[in-house]
Tab-separated table of C-alpha atoms in Angstrom:
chain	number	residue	atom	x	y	z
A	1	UNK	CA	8.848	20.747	7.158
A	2	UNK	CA	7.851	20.028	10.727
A	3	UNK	CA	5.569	23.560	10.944
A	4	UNK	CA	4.104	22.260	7.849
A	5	UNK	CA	3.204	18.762	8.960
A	6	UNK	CA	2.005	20.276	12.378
A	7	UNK	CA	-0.413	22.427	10.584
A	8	UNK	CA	-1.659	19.688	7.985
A	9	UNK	CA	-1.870	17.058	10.789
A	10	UNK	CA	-3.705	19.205	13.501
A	11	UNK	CA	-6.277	20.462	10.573
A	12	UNK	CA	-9.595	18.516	11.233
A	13	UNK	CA	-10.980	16.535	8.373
A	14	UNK	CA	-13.516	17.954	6.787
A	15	UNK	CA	-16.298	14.899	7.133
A	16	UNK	CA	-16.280	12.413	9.517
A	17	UNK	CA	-18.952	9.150	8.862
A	18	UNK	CA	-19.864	6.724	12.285
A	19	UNK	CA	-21.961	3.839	11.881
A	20	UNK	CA	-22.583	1.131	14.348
A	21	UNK	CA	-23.878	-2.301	13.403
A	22	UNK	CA	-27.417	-3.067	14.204
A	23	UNK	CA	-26.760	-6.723	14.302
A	24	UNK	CA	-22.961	-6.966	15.803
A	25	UNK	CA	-21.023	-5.315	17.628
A	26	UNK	CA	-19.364	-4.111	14.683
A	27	UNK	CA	-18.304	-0.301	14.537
A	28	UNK	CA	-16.818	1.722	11.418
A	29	UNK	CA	-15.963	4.780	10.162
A	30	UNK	CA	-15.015	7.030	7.116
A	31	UNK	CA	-13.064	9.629	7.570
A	32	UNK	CA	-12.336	12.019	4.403
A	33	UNK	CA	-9.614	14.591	5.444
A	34	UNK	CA	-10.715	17.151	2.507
A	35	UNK	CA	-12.745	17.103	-0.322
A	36	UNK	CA	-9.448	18.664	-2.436
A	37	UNK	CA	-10.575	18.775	-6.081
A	38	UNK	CA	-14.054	17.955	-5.178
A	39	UNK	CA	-13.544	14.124	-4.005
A	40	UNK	CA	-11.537	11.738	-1.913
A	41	UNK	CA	-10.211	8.236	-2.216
A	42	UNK	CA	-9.108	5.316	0.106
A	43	UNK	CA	-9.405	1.560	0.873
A	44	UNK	CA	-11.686	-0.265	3.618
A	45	UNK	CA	-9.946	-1.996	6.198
A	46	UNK	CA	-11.273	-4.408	9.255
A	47	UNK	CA	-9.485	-5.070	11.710
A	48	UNK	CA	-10.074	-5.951	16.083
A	49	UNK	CA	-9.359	-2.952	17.823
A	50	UNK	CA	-9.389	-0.311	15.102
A	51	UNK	CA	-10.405	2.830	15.981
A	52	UNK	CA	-11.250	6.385	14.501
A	53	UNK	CA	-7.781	7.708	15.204
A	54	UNK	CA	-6.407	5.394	13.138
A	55	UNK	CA	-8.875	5.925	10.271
A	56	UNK	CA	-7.757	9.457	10.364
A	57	UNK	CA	-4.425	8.901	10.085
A	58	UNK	CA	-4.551	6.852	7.427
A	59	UNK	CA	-6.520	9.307	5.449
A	60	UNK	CA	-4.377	11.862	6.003
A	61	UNK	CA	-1.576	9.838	4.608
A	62	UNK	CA	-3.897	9.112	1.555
A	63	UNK	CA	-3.782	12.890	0.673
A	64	UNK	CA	-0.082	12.941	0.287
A	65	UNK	CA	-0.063	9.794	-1.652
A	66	UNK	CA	-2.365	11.100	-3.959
A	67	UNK	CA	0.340	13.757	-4.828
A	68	UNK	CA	2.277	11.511	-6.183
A	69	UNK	CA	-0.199	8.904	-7.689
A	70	UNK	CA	-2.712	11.447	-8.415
A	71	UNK	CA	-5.908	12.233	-9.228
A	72	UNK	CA	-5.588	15.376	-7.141
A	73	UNK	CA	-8.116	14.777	-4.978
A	74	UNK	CA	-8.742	14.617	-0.889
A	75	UNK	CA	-7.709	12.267	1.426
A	76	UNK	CA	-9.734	9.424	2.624
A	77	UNK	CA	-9.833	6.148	4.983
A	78	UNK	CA	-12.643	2.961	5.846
A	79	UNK	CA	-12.648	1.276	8.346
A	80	UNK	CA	-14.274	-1.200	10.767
A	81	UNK	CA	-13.714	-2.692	14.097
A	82	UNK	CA	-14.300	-6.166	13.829
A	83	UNK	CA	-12.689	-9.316	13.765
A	84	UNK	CA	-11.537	-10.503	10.030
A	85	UNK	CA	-12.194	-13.711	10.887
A	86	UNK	CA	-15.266	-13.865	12.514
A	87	UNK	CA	-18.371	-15.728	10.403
A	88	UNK	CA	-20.210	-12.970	10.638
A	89	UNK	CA	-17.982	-10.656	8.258
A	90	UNK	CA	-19.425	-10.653	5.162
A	91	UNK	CA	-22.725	-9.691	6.452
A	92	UNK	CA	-21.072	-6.888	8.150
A	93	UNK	CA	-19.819	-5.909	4.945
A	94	UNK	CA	-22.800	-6.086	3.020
A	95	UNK	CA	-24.237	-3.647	5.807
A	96	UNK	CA	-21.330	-1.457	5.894
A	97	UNK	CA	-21.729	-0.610	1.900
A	98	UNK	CA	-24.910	0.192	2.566
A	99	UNK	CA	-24.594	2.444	4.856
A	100	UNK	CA	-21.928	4.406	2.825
A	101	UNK	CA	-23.674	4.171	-0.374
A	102	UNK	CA	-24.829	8.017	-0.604
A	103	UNK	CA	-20.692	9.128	0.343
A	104	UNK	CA	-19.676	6.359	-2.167
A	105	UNK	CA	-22.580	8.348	-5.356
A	106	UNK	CA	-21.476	11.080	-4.992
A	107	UNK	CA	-18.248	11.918	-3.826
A	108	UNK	CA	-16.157	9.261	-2.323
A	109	UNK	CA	-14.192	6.873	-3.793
A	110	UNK	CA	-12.752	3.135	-1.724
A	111	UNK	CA	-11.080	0.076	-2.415
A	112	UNK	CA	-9.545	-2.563	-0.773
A	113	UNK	CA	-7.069	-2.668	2.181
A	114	UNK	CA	-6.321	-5.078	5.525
A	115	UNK	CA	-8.355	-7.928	5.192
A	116	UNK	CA	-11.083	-6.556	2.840
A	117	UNK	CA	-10.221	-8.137	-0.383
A	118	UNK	CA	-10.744	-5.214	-3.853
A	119	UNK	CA	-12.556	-8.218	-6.244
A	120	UNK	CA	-13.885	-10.570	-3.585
A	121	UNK	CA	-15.515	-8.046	-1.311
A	122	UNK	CA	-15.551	-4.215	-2.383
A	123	UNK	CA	-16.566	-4.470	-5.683
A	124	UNK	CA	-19.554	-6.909	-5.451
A	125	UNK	CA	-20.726	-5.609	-2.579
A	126	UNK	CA	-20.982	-1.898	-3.155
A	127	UNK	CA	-22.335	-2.726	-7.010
A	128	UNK	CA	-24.969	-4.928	-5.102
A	129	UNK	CA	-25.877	-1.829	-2.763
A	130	UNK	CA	-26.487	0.530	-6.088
A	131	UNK	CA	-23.003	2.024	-6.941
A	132	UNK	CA	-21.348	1.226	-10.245
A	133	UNK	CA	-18.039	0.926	-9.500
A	134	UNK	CA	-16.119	1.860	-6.099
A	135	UNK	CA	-14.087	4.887	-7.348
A	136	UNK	CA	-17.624	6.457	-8.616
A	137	UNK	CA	-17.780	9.155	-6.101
A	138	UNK	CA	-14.357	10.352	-7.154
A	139	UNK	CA	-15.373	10.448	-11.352
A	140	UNK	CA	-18.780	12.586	-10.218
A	141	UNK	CA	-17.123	14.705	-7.658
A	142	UNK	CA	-13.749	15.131	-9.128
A	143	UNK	CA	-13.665	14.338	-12.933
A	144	UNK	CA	-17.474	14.819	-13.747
A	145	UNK	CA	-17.287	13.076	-16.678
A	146	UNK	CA	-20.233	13.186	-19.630
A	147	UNK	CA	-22.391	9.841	-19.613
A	148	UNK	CA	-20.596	8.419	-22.190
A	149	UNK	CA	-16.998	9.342	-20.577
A	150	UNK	CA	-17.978	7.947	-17.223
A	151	UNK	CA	-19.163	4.495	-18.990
A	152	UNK	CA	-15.909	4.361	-20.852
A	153	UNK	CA	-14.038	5.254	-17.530
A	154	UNK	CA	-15.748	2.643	-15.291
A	155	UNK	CA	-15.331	0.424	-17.649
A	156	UNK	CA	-11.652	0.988	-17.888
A	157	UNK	CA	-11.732	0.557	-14.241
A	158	UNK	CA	-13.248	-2.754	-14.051
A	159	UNK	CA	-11.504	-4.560	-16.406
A	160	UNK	CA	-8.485	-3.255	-15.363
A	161	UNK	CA	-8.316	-3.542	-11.282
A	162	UNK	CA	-9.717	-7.356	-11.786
A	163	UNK	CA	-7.725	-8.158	-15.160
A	164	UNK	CA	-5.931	-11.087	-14.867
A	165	UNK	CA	-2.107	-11.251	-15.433
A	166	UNK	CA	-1.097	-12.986	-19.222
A	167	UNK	CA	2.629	-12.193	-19.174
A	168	UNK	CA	4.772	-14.070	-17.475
A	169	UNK	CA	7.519	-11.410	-16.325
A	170	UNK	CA	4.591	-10.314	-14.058
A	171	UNK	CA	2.983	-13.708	-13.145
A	172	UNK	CA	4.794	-16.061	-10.664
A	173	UNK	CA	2.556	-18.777	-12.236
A	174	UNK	CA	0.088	-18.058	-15.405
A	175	UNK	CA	-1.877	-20.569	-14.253
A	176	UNK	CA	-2.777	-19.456	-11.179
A	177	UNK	CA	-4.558	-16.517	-12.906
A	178	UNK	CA	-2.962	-13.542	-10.758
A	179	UNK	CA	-4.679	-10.150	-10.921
A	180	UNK	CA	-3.311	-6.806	-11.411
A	181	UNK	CA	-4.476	-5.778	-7.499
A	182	UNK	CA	-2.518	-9.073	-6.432
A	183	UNK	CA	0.564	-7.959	-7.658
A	184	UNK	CA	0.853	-4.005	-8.926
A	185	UNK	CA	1.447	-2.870	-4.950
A	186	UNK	CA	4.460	-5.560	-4.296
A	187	UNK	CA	5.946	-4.668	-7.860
A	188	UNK	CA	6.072	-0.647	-6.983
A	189	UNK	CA	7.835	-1.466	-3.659
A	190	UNK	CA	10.238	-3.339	-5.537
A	191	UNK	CA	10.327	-0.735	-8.443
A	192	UNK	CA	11.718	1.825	-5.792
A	193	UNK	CA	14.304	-0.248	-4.468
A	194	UNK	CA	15.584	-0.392	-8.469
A	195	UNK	CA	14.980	3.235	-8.757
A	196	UNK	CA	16.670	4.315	-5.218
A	197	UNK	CA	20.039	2.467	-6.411
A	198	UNK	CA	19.700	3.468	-10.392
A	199	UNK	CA	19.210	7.405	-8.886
A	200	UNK	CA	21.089	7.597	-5.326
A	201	UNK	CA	23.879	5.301	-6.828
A	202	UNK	CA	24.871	1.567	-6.406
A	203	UNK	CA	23.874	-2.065	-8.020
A	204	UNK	CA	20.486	-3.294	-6.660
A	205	UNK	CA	22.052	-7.215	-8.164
A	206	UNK	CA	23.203	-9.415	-5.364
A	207	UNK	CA	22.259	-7.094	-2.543
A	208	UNK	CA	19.789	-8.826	0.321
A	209	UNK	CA	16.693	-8.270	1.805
A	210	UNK	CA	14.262	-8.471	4.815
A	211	UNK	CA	11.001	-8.685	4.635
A	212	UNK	CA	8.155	-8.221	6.962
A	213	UNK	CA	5.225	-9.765	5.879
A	214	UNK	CA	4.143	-12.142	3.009
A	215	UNK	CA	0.695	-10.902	2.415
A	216	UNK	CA	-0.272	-9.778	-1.259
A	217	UNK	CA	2.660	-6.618	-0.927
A	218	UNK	CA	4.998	-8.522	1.283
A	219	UNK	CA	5.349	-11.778	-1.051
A	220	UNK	CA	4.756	-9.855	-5.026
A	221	UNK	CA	7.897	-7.481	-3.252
A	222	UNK	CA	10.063	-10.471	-2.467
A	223	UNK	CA	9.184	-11.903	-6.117
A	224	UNK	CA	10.299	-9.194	-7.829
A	225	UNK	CA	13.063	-8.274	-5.990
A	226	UNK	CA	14.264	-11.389	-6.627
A	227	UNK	CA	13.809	-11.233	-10.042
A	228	UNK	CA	16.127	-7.999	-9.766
A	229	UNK	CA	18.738	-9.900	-8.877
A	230	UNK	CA	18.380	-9.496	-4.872
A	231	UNK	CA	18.462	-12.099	-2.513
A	232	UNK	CA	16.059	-12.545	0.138
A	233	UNK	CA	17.645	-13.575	3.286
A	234	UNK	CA	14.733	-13.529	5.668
A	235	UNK	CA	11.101	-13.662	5.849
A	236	UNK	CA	8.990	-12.795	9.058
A	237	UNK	CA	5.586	-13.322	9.077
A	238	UNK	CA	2.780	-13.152	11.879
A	239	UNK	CA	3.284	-16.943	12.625
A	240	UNK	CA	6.686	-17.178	12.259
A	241	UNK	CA	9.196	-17.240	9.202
A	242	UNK	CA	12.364	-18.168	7.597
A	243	UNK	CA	16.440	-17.136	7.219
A	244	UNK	CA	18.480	-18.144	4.737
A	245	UNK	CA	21.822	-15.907	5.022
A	246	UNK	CA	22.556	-16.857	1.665
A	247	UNK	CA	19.265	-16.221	-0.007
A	248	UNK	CA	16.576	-17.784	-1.465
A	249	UNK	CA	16.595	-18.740	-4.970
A	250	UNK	CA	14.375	-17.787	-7.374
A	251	UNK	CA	12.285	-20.966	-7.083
A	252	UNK	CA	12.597	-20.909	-3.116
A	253	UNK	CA	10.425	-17.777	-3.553
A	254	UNK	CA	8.109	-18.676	-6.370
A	255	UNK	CA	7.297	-21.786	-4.178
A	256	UNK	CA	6.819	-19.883	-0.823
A	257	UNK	CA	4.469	-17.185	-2.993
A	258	UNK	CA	2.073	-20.621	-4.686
A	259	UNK	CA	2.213	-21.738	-1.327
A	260	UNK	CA	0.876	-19.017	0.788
A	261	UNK	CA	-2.771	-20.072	2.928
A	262	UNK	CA	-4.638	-16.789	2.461
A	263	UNK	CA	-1.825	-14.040	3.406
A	264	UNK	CA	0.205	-16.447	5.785
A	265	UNK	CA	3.795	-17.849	4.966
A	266	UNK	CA	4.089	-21.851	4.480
A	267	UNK	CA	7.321	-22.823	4.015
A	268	UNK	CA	9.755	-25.745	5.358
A	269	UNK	CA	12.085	-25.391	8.203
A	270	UNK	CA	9.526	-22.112	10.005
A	271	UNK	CA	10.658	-20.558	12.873
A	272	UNK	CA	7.759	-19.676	15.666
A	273	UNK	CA	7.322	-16.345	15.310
A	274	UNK	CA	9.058	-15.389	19.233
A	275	UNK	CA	12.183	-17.087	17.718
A	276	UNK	CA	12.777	-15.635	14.239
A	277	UNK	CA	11.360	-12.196	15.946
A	278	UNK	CA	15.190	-12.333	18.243
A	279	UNK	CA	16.761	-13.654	15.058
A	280	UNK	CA	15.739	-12.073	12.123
A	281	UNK	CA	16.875	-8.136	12.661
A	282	UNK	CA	20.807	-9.007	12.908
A	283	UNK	CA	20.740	-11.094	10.061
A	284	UNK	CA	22.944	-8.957	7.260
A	285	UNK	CA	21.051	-6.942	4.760
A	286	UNK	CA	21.109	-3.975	2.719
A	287	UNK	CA	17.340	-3.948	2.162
A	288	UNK	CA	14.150	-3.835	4.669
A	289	UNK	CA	10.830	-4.297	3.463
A	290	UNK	CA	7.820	-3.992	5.870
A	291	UNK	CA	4.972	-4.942	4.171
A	292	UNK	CA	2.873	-6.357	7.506
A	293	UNK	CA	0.219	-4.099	9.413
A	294	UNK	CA	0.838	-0.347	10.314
A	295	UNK	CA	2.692	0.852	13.117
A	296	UNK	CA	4.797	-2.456	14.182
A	297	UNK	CA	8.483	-2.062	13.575
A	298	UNK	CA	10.354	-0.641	16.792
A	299	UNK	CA	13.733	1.756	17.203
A	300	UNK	CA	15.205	-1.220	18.471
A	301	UNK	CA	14.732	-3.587	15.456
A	302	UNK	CA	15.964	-0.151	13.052
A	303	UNK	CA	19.226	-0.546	15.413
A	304	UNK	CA	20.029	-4.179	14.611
A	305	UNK	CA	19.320	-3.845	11.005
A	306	UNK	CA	21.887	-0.797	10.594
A	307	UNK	CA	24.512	-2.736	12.359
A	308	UNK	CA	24.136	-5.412	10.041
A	309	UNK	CA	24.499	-3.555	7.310
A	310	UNK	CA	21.103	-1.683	6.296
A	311	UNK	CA	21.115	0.867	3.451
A	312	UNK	CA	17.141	1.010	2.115
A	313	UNK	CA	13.647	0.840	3.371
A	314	UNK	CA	10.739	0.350	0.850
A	315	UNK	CA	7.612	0.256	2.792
A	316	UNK	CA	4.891	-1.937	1.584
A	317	UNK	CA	2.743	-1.063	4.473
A	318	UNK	CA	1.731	2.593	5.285
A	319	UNK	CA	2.899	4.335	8.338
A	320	UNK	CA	5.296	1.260	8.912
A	321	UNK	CA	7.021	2.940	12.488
A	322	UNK	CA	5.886	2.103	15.924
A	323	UNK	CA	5.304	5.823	16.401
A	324	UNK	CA	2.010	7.532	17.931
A	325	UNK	CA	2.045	10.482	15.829
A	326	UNK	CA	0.332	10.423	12.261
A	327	UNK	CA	3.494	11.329	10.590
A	328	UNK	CA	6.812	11.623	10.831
A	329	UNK	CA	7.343	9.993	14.653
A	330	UNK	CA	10.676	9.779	16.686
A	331	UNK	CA	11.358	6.113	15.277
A	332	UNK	CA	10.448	7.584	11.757
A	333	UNK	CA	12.875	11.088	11.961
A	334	UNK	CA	15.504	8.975	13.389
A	335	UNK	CA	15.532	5.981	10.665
A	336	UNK	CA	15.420	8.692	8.130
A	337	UNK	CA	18.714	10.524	9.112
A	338	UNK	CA	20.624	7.057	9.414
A	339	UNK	CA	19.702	5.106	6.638
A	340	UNK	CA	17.606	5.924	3.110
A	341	UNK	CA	14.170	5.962	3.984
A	342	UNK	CA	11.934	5.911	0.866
A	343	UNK	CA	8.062	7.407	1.654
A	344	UNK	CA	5.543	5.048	2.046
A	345	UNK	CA	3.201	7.034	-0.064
A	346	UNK	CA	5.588	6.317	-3.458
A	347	UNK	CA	6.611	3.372	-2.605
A	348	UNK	CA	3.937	1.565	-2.180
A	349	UNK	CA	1.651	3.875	-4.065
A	350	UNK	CA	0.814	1.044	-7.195
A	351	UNK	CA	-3.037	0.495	-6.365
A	352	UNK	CA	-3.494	4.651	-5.933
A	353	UNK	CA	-1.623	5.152	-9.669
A	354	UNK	CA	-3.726	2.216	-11.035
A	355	UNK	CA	-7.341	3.878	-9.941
A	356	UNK	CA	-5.562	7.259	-11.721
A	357	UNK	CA	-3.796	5.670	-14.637
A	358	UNK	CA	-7.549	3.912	-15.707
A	359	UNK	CA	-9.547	6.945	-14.842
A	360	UNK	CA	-7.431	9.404	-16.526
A	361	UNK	CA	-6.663	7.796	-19.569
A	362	UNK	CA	-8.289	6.834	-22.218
A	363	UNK	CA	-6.199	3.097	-22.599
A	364	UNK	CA	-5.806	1.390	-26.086
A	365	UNK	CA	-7.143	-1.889	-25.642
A	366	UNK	CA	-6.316	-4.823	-25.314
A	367	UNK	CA	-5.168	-3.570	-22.165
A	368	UNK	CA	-1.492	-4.573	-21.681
A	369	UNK	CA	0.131	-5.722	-18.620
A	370	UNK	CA	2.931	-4.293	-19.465
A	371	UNK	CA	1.910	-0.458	-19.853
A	372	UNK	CA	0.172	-0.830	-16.377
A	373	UNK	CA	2.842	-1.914	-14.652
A	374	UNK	CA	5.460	0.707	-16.267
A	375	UNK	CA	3.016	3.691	-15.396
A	376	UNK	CA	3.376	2.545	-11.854
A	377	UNK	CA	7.554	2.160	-12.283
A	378	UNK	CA	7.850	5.352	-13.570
A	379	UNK	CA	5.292	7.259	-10.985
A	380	UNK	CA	7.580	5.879	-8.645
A	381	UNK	CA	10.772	6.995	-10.670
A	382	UNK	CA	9.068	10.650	-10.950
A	383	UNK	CA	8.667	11.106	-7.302
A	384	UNK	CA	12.270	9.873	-6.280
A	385	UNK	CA	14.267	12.080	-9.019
A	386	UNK	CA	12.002	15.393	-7.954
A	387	UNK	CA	12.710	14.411	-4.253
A	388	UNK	CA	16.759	13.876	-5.405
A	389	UNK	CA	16.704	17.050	-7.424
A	390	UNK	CA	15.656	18.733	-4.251
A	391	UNK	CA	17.981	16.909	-1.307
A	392	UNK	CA	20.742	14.139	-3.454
A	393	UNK	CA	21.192	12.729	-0.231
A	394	UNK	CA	21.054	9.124	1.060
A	395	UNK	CA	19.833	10.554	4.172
A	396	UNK	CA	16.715	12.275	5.005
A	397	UNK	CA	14.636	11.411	1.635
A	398	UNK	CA	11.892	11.045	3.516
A	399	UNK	CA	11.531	14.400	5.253
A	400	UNK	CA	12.589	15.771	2.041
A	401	UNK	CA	9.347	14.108	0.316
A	402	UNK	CA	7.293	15.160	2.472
A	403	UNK	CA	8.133	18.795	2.290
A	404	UNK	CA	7.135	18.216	-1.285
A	405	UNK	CA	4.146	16.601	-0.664
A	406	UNK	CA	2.911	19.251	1.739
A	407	UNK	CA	3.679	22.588	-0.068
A	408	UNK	CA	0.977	21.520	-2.703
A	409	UNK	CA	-1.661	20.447	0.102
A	410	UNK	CA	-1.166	23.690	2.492
């Protein structure tokens, strides 16, 4: 396995995009590892600081979800250095798509990611530049569909990323008018929790979980888990957070979730984030979900949580591991031999399957909540049994996916 990720991580990607603002200091790129199948797919992020290494990394990681989600097609990556918050961002934005607009004709397909929202800002903003949906590039350069199939597709595709959530075993409040994007990530990362104890062995009911962020992933995983029968113990967020050793109930977590001010945790009784940061990682659980940024959770904090007890980590975020490499890092290789690591790139794979699941098929309509969300569940399921089948260890799933993943790429 590690030849194999040495020779698919040192490969250079095949097109590399650089654009620099003309009115900020805004800088961005796209970075599409391969054209595999005749396309590639991945989400925009913005973000201070980001920089073309980490674009490439993340589209590297694409590829090997989209083994798993499908369509088989290349990996890709967005993004921009500049701050999130700044006024200026939507104009950014606007120029950005611009830019892109030829990649995103012909052979490119993007979607949302950190802090560049799928309906609010990636959909309006690259129809407004001239592109009819997003994921266009990848039906032309992957699919090539007929007229009249690439119609039907798109239209799949846009009623079915921005549909809004009418049953309420998916919806933490029907009112609230929750979309499939809000939620379909979160539920997957739950999903493989279910699916690691259902295949590996054990009762997901009454076991407890971490979790690291309460974004749009973060706070749809804690939901569902809880609705699974797990109980949430702790919460950190990036201002601080919460710990309840004997979990939060079911309308403890439906009220943190309404609550939420953008992607940040509200909730009573918060901890600054310095104190529930010494806190949180010795509080017993079985389950760890990070679901913040990429790259943030240390050896050290992987040490705690096995003494107190860890047995799974579902990553809602990709690349989770304070590592430098692309892949497969010290921190990464060493949490996978102690505990069951599941991949980031089936866990938390939902918004990859959706793009396939509505461009592949041709849906019966209405469109059902229901069927969307169980194509995602039993992606998930698929990958886990064929990595099981392969290595029915507790130990070491992750390398053992990835060997997978890479024997179809290389």
């Amino acid at each position: 396995m590690k030849e194999l990720l040495k020779k698919y991580e040192n490969k250079p990607p095949e097109i590399v995009f650089h654009w620099r603002d003309r009115e900020t200091e805004a800088e961005g790129w796209t970075v599409i590892n391969s054209l595999r199948g005749g396309a590639a797919g991945g989400g925009t992020r913005m973000r201070k600081g980001l920089d073309m290494n980490e674009v490439l990394s993340l589209a590297k990681t694409m590829e090997v979800k989209f083994t798993v989600s499908g369509p088989s097609i290349g990996g890709a990556k967005s993004g921009i250095n500049f701050d999130p918050n700044d006024p200026r961002k939507r104009g950014v934005l606007e120029r950005w798509y611009r830019a892109v607009t030829p990649l995103l004709k012909h052979y490119y397909g993007t979607g949302g990611d950190l802090n560049v929202d799928e309906i609010h800002d990636v959909i309006p903003l690259t129809e407004d530049s001239g592109v009819w949906h997003p994921q266009e590039g990848v039906f032309n350069g992957h699919f090539k569909p007929t007229e009249a199939e690439k119609i039907n597709r798109i239209g799949q595709l846009r009623h079915g990323v921005i549909k809004v959530i009418e049953d309420k075993h998916y919806s933490p409040d029907l009112s609230k008018k929750y979309t499939i994007a809000d939620m379909l990530t979160g539920f997957g990362v739950a999903q493989a929790v279910k699916h690691y104890y259902d295949i590996y062995g054990g009762e997901i009911k009454g076991k407890r979980a971490i979790v690291q962020g309460f974004g749009n992933v973060g706070s749809a995983a804690a939901y569902y888990l809880t609705q699974l029968g797990v109980k949430v113990v702790g919460i950190i967020d990036r201002v601080g957070g919460v710990i309840h050793k004997e979990g939060f109930d079911m309308e403890d977590i439906r009220t943190m979730f309404l609550n939420k001010r953008g992607n940040m945790l509200v909730a009573e009784k918060m901890m600054p984030f310095d104190e529930i940061n010494e806190k949180i990682w010795s509080v017993p659980a079985e389950i760890f979900i990070p679901a913040a940024a990429s790259r943030l959770v240390t050896k050290d904090q992987v040490e705690k949580m096995i003494v107190a007890g860890l047995e799974v980590i579902s990553p809602g975020a990709n690349v989770p591991f304070a590592d430098e490499e692309i892949f497969f890092g010290s921190i990464m290789e060493f949490t996978d031999q102690q505990v069951s690591l599941l991949p980031d790139f089936i866990s938390n794979c939902g918004i990859a399957r959706l793009f396939a699941y509505l461009m592949e098929s041709k849906i019966e309509l209405p469109m059902s909540d229901h069927s969307i969300f169980e194509d995602t569940s039993n992606t998930i399921r698929l990958a886990l049994e064929k990595t099981h089948r392969l290595h029915p260890y507790k130990t070491n799933i992750c390398k053992t996916a990835f060997e997978i993943a890479l024997q179809q790429l290389i």
